[in-house]
PDB file of C-alpha atoms in Angstrom:
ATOM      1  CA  UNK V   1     164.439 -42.748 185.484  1.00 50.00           C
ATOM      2  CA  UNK V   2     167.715 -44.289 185.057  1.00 59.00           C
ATOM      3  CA  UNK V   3     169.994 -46.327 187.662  1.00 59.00           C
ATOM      4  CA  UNK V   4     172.027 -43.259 188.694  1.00 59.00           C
ATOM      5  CA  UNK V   5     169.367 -40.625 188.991  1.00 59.00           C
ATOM      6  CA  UNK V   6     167.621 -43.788 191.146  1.00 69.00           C
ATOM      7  CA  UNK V   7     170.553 -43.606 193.576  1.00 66.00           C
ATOM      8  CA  UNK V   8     170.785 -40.108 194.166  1.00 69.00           C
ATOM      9  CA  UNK V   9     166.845 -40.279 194.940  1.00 68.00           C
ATOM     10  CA  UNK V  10     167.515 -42.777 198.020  1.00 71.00           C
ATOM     11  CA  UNK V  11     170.408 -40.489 199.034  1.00 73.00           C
ATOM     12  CA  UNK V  12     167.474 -37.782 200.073  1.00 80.00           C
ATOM     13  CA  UNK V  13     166.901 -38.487 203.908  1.00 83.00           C
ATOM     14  CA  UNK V  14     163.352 -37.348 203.543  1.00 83.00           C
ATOM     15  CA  UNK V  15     163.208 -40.391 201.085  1.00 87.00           C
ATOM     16  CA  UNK V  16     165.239 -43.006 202.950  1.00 88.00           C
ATOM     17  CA  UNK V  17     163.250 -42.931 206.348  1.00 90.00           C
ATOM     18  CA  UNK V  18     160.748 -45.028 205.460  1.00 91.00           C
ATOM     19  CA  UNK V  19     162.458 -47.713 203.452  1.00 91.00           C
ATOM     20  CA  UNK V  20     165.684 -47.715 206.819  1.00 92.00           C
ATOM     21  CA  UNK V  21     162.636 -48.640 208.853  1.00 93.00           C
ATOM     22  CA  UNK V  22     161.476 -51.270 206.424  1.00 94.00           C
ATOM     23  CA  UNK V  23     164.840 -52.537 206.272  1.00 95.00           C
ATOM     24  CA  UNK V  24     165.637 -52.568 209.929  1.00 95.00           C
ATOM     25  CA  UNK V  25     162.555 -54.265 210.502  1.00 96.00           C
ATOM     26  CA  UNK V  26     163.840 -57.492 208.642  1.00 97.00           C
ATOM     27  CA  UNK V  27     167.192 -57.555 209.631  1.00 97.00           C
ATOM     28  CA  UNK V  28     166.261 -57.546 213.533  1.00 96.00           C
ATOM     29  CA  UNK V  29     163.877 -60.157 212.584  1.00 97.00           C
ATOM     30  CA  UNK V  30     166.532 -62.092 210.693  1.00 97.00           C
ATOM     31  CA  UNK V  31     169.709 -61.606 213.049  1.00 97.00           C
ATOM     32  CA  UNK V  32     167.420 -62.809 215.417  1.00 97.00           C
ATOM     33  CA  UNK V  33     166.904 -66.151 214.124  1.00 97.00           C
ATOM     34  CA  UNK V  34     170.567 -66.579 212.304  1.00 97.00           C
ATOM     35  CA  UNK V  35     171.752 -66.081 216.008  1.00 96.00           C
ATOM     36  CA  UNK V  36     169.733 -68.347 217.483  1.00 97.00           C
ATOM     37  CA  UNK V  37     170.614 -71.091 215.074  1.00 97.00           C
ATOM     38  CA  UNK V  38     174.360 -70.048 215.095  1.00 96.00           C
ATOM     39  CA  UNK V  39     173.959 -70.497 219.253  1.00 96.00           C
ATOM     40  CA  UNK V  40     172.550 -73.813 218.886  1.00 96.00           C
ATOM     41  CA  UNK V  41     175.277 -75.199 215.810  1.00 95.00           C
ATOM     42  CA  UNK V  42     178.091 -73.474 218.122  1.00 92.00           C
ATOM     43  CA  UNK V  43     177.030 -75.439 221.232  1.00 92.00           C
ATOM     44  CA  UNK V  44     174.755 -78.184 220.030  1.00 92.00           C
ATOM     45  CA  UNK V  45     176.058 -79.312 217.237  1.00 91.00           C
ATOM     46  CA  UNK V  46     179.583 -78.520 217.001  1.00 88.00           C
ATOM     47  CA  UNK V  47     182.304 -80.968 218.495  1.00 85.00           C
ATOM     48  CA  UNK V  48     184.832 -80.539 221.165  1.00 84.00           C
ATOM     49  CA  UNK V  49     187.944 -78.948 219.910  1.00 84.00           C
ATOM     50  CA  UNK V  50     191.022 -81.706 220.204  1.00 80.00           C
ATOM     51  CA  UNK V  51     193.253 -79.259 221.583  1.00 81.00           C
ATOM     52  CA  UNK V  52     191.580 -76.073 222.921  1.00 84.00           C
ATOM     53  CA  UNK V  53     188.470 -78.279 224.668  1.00 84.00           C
ATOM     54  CA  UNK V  54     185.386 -76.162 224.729  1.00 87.00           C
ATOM     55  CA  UNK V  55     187.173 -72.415 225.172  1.00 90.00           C
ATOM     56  CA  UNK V  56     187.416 -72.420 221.831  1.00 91.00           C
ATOM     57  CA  UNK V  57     183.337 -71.652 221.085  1.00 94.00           C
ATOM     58  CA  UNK V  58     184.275 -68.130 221.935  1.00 95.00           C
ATOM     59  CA  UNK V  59     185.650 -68.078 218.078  1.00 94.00           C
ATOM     60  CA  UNK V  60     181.722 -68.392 217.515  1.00 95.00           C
ATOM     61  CA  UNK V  61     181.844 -64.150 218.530  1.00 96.00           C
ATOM     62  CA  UNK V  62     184.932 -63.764 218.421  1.00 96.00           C
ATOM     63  CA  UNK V  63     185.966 -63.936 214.740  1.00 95.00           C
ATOM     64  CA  UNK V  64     182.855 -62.860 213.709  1.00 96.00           C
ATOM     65  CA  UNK V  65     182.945 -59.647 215.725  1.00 97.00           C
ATOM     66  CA  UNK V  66     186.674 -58.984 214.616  1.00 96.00           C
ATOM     67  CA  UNK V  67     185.422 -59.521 210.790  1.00 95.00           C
ATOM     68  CA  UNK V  68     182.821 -56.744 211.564  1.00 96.00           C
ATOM     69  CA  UNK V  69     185.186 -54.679 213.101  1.00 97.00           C
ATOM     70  CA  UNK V  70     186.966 -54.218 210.098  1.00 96.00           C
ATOM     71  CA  UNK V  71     184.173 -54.422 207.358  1.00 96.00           C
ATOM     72  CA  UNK V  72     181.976 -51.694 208.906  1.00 97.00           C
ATOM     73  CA  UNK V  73     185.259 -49.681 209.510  1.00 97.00           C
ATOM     74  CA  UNK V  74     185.582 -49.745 205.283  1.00 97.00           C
ATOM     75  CA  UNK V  75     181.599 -49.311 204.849  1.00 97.00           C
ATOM     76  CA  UNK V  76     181.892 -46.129 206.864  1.00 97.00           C
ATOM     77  CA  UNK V  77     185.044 -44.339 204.820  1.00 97.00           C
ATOM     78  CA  UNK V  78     182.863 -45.685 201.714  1.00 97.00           C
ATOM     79  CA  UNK V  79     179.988 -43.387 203.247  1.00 96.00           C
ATOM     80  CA  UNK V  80     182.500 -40.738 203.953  1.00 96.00           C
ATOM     81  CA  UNK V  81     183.840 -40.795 200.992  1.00 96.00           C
ATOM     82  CA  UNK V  82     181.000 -40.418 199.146  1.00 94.00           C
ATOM     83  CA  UNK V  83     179.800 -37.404 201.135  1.00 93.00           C
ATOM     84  CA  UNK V  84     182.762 -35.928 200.495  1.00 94.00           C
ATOM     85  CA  UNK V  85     182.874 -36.617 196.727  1.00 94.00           C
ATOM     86  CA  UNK V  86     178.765 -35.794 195.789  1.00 90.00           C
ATOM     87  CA  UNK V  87     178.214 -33.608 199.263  1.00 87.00           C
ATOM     88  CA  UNK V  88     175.013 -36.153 199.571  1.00 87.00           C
ATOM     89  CA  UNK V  89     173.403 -35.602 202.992  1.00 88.00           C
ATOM     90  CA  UNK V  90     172.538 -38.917 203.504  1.00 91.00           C
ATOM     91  CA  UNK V  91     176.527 -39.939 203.160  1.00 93.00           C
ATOM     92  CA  UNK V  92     177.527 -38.478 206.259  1.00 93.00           C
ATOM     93  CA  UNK V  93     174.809 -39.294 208.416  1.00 94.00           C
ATOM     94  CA  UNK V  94     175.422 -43.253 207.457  1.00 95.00           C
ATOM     95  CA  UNK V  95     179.048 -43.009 208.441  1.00 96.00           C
ATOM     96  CA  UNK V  96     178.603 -41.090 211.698  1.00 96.00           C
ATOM     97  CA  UNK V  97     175.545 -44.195 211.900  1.00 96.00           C
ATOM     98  CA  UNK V  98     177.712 -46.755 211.341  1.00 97.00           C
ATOM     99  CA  UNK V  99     180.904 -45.786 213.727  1.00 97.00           C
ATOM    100  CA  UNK V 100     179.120 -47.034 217.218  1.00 97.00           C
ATOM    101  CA  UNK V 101     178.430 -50.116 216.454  1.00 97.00           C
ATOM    102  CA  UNK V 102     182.086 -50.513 214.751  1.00 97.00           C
ATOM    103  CA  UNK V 103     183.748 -49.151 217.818  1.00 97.00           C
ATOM    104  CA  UNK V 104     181.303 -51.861 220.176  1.00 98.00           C
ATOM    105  CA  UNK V 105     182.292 -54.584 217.541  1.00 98.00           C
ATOM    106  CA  UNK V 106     185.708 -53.887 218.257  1.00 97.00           C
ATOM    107  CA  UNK V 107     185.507 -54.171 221.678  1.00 98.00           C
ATOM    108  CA  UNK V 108     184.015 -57.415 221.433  1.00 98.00           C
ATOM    109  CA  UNK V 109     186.695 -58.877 219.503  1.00 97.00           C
ATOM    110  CA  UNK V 110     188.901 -57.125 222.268  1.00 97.00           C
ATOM    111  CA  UNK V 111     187.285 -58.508 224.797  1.00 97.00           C
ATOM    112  CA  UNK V 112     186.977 -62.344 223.699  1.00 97.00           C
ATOM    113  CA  UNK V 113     190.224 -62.359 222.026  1.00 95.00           C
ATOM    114  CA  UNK V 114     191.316 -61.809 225.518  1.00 96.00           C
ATOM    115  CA  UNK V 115     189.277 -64.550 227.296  1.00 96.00           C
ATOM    116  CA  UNK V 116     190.234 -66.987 224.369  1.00 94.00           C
ATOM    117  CA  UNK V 117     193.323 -65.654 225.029  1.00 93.00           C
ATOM    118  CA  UNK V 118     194.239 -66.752 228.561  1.00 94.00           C
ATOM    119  CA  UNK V 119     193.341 -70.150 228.720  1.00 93.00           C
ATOM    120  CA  UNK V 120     195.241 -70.700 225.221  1.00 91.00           C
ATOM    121  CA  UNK V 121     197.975 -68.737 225.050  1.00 90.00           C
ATOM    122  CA  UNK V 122     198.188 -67.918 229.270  1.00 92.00           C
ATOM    123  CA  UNK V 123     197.953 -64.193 228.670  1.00 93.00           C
ATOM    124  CA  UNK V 124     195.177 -61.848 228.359  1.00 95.00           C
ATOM    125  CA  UNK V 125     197.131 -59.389 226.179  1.00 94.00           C
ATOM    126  CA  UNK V 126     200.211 -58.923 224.525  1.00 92.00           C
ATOM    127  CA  UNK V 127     201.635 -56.083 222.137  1.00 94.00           C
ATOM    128  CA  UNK V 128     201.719 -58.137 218.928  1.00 91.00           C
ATOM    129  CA  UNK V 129     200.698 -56.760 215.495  1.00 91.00           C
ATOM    130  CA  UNK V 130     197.384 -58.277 215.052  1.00 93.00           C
ATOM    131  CA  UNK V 131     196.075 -56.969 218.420  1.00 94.00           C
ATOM    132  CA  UNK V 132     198.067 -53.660 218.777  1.00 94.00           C
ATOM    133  CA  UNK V 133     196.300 -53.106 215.408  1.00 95.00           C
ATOM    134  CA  UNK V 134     192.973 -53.731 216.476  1.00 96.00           C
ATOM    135  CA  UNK V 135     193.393 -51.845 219.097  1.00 97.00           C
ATOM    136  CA  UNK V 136     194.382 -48.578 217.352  1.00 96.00           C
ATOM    137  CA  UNK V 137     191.178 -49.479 214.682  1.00 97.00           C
ATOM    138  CA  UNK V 138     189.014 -49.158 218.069  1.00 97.00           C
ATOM    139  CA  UNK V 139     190.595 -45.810 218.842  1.00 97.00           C
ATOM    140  CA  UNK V 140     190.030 -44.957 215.052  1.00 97.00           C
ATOM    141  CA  UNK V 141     186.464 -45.400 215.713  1.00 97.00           C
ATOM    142  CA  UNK V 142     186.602 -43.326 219.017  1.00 98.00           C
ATOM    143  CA  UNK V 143     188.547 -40.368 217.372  1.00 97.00           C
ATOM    144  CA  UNK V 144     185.613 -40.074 214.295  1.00 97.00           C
ATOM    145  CA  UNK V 145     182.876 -40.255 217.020  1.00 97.00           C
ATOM    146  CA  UNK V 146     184.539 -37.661 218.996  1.00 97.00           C
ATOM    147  CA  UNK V 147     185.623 -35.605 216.279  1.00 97.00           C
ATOM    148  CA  UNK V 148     182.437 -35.333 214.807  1.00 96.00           C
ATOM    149  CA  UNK V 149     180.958 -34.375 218.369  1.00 96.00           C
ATOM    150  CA  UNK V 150     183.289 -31.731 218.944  1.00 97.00           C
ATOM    151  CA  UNK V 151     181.731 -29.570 215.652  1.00 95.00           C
ATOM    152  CA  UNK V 152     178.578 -28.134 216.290  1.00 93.00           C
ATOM    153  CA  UNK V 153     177.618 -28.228 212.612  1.00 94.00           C
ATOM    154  CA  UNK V 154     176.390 -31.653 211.087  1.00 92.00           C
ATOM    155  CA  UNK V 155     177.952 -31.381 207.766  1.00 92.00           C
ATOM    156  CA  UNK V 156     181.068 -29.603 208.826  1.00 94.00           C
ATOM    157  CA  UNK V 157     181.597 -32.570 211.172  1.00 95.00           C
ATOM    158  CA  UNK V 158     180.522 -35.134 208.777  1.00 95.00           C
ATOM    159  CA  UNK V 159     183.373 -33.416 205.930  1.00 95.00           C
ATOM    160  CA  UNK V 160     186.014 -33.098 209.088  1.00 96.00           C
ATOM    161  CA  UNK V 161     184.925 -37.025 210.327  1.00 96.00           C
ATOM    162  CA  UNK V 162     185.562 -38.257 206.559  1.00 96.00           C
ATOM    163  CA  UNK V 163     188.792 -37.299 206.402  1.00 96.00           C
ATOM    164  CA  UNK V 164     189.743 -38.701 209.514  1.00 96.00           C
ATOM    165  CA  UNK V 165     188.065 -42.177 208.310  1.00 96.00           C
ATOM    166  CA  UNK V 166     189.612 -42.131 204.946  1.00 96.00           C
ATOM    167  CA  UNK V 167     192.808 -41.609 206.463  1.00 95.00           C
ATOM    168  CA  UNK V 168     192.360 -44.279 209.479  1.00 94.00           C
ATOM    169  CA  UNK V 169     190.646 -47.027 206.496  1.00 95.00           C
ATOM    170  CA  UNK V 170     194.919 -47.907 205.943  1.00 93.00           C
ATOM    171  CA  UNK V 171     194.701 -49.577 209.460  1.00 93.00           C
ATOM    172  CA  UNK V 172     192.237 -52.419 207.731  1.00 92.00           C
ATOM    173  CA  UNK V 173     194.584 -54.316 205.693  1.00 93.00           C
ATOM    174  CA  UNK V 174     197.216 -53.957 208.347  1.00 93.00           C
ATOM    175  CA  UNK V 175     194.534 -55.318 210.682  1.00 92.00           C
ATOM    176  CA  UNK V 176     194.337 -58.007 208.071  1.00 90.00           C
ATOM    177  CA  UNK V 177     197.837 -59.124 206.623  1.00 89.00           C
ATOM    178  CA  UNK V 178     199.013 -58.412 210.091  1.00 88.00           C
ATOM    179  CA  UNK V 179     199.630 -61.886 210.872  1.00 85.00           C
ATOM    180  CA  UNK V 180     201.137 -63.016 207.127  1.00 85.00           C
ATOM    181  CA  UNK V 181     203.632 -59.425 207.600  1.00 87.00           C
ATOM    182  CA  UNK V 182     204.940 -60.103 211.229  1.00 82.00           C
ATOM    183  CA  UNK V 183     205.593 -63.335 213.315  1.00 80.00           C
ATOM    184  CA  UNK V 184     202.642 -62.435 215.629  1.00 77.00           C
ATOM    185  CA  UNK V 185     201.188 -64.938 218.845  1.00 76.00           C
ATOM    186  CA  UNK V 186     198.331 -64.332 216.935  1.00 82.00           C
ATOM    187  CA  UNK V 187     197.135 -67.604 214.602  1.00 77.00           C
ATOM    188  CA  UNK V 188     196.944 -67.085 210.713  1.00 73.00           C
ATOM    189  CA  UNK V 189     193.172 -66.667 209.166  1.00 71.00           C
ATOM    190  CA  UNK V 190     191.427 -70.327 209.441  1.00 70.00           C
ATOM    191  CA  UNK V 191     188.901 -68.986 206.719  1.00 69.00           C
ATOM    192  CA  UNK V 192     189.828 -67.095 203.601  1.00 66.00           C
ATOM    193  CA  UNK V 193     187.948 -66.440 200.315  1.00 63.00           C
ATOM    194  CA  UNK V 194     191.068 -68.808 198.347  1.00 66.00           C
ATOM    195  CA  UNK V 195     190.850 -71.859 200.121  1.00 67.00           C
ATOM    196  CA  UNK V 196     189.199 -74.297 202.617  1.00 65.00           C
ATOM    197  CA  UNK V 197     188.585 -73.287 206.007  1.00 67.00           C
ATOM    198  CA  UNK V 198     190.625 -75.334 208.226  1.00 70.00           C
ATOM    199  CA  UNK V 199     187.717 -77.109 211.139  1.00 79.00           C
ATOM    200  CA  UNK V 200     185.691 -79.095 211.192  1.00 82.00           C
ATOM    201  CA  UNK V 201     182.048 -78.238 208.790  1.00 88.00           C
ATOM    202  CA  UNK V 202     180.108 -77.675 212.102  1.00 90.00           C
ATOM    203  CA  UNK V 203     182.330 -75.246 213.174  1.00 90.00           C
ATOM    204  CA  UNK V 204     182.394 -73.096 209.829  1.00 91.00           C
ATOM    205  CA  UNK V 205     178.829 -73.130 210.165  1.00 93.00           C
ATOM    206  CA  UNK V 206     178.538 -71.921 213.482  1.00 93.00           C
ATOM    207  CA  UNK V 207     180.912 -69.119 212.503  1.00 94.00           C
ATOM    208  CA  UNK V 208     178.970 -68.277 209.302  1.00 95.00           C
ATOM    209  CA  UNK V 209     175.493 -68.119 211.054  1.00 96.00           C
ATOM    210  CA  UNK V 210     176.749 -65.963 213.979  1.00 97.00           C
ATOM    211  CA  UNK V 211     178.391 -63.546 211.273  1.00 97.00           C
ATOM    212  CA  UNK V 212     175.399 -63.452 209.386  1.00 97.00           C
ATOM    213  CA  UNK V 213     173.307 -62.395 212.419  1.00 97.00           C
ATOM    214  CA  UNK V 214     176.133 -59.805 213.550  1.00 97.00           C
ATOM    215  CA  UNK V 215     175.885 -58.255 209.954  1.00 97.00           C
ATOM    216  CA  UNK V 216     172.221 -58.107 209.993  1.00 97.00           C
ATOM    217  CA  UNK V 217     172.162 -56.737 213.615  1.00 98.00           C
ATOM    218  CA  UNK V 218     174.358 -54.214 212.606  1.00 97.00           C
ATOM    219  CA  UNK V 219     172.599 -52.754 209.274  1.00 97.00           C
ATOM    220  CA  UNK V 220     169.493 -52.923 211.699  1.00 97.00           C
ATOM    221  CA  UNK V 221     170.968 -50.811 214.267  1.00 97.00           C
ATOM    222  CA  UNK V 222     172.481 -48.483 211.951  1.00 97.00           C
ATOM    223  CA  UNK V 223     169.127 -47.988 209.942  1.00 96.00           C
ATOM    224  CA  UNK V 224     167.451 -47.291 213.382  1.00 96.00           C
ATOM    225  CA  UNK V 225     170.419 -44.808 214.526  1.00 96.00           C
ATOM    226  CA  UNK V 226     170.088 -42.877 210.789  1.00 95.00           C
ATOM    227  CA  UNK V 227     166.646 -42.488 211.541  1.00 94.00           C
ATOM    228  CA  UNK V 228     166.809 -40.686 214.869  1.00 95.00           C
ATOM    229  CA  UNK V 229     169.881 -38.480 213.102  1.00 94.00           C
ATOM    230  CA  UNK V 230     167.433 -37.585 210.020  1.00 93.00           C
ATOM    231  CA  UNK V 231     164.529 -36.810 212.704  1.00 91.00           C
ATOM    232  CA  UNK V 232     167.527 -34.791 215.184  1.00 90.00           C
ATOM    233  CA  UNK V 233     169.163 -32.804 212.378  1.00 86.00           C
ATOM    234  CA  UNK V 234     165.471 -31.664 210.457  1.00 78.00           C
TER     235      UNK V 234
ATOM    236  CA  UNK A   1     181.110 -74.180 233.574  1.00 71.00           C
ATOM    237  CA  UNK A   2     183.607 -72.682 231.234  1.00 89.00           C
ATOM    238  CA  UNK A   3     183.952 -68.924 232.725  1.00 92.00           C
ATOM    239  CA  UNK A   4     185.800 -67.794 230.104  1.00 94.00           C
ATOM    240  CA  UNK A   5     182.955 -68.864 227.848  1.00 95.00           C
ATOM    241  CA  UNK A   6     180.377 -67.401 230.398  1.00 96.00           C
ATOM    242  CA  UNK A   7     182.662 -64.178 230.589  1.00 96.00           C
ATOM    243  CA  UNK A   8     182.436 -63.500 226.222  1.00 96.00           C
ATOM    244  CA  UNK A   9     179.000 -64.399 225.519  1.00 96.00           C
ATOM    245  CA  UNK A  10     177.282 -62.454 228.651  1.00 97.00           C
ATOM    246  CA  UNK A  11     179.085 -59.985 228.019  1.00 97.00           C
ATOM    247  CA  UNK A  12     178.620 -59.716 224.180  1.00 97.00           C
ATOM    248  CA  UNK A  13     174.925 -60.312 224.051  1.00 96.00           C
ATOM    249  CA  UNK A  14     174.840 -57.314 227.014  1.00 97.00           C
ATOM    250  CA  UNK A  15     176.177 -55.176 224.999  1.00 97.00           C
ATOM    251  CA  UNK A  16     174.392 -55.293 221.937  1.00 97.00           C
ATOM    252  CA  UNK A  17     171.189 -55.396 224.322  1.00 97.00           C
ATOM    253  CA  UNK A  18     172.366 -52.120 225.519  1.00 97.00           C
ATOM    254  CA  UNK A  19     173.189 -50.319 222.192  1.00 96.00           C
ATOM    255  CA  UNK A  20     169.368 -51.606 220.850  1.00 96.00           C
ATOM    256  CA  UNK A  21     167.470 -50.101 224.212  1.00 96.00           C
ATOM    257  CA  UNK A  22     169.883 -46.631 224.104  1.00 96.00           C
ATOM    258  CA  UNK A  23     168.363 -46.654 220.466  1.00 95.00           C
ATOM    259  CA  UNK A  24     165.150 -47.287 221.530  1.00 94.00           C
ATOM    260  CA  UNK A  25     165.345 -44.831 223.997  1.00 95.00           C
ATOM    261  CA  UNK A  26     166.994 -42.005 222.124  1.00 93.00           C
ATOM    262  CA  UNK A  27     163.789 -42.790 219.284  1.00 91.00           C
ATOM    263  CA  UNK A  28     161.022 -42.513 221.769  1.00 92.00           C
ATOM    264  CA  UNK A  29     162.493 -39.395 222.934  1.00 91.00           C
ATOM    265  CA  UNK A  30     162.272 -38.257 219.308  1.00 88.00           C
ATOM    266  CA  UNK A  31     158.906 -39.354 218.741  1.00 83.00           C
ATOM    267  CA  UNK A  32     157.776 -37.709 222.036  1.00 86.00           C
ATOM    268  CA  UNK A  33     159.058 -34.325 221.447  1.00 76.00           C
ATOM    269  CA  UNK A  34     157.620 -34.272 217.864  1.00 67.00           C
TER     270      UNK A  34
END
């Protein structure tokens, strides 16, 4: 059996139920823990910020949930897109898993951003690029969701949902380059995959760990919410 | 206390909670009927 054929086998449903479970399993156990020790490096460990004071340990969610936001937005026009380009059951059924816990990540990074927000800036909101964006990316996720409950049948609402997270996937990188494009109240990225993050090591680490446990959480919530759809939709 | 710290986290962590017990729920209600 070669690589390929190997993929399409874990595409069945029937096939994938028992190895989501497995896999949901570990990553509860293991967002668990990485949030635990991301709680205790983001309160215990890391220092007093020299200008924000302690408000700033919301970052701790806060960028981590925004990062989320926008990776499991991609992940879930990858699944789409793949249902729509090999018709694979399994495709649709991960995106329509995955847009939830998107749309609650979103929220969160809403929601902080706006506590952070106050005390720093001395507004809770205000129409500049990198929020207006995120904003729309949280009614992207609400517009797949309710698209795809509005169609009675599964796979016609998992084709009609791809298309609509295909087409909403542009919103990312504007999500992303939003601050480098427009002068927004919003700061530039502290972390990037080309240089140094800018805080102190503690900090960094208390970021990493928390996004660590958000990914986890969120490929063991979306292996348990595939699972109920395979079990719904036999 | 730092409510705006108080506000983000409770907040956060409640709402995960919720999503895992709504999945819990919705998969005992599966198991059930089968």
């Amino acid at each position: 059996m070669n690589t390929a054929v190997r993929w399409f086998w874990f595409a069945s449903p029937h096939t994938f139920f028992p190895l989501a479970g497995r896999i949901a399993r570990w990553c509860a156990a293991g967002a668990a823990l990485l949030a635990l020790a991301g709680l205790y490096v983001g309160f215990g460990v890391a220092p007093t910020d020299a200008q924000q004071g302690e408000v700033y340990r919301i970052i701790f969610i806060h960028v981590p949930a925004a990062w989320m936001s926008m990776f499991l937005y991609l992940v879930m026009a990858l699944w789409a897109a793949l249902g729509l380009a090999f018709n694979t059951r399994l495709s649709g059924m991960m995106a329509q898993a995955l847009a939830p816990t998107g749309a609650l990540f979103t929220f969160i990074a809403l929601w902080t951003g706006a506590l952070w927000g106050k005390p720093t800036w001395g507004t809770y909101w205000v129409w500049d690029a990198r929020l207006t964006s995120e904003l729309i990316l949280l009614f992207l996720y609400f517009g797949f969701m309710a698209l795809h409950a509005s169609i009675d049948d599964p796979r016609r609402a998992d084709r009609a949902a791809a298309v609509l997270a295909l087409v909403g996937a542009v919103n990312v990188p504007i999500i992303y380059y939003s601050v480098q494009w427009w002068n927004t109240l919003h700061q530039g990225a502290s972390v990037s995959f080309t240089k140094a993050p800018s805080m102190a090591a503690a900090m960094f680490a208390g970021m990493m760990l928390m996004a660590a446990a958000f990914w986890l959480y969120s490929i063991a919530v979306a292996m348990v919410r595939v699972r109920c759809m395979i079990l719904e939709r036999q | 206390m730092n409510w705006y710290i108080v506000g983000s986290y409770a907040v956060t962590f409640a709402l995960l909670a919720l999503e895992v017990a709504a999945l819990m729920r919705r998969r005992k209600r599966l198991e059930t009927k089968a």
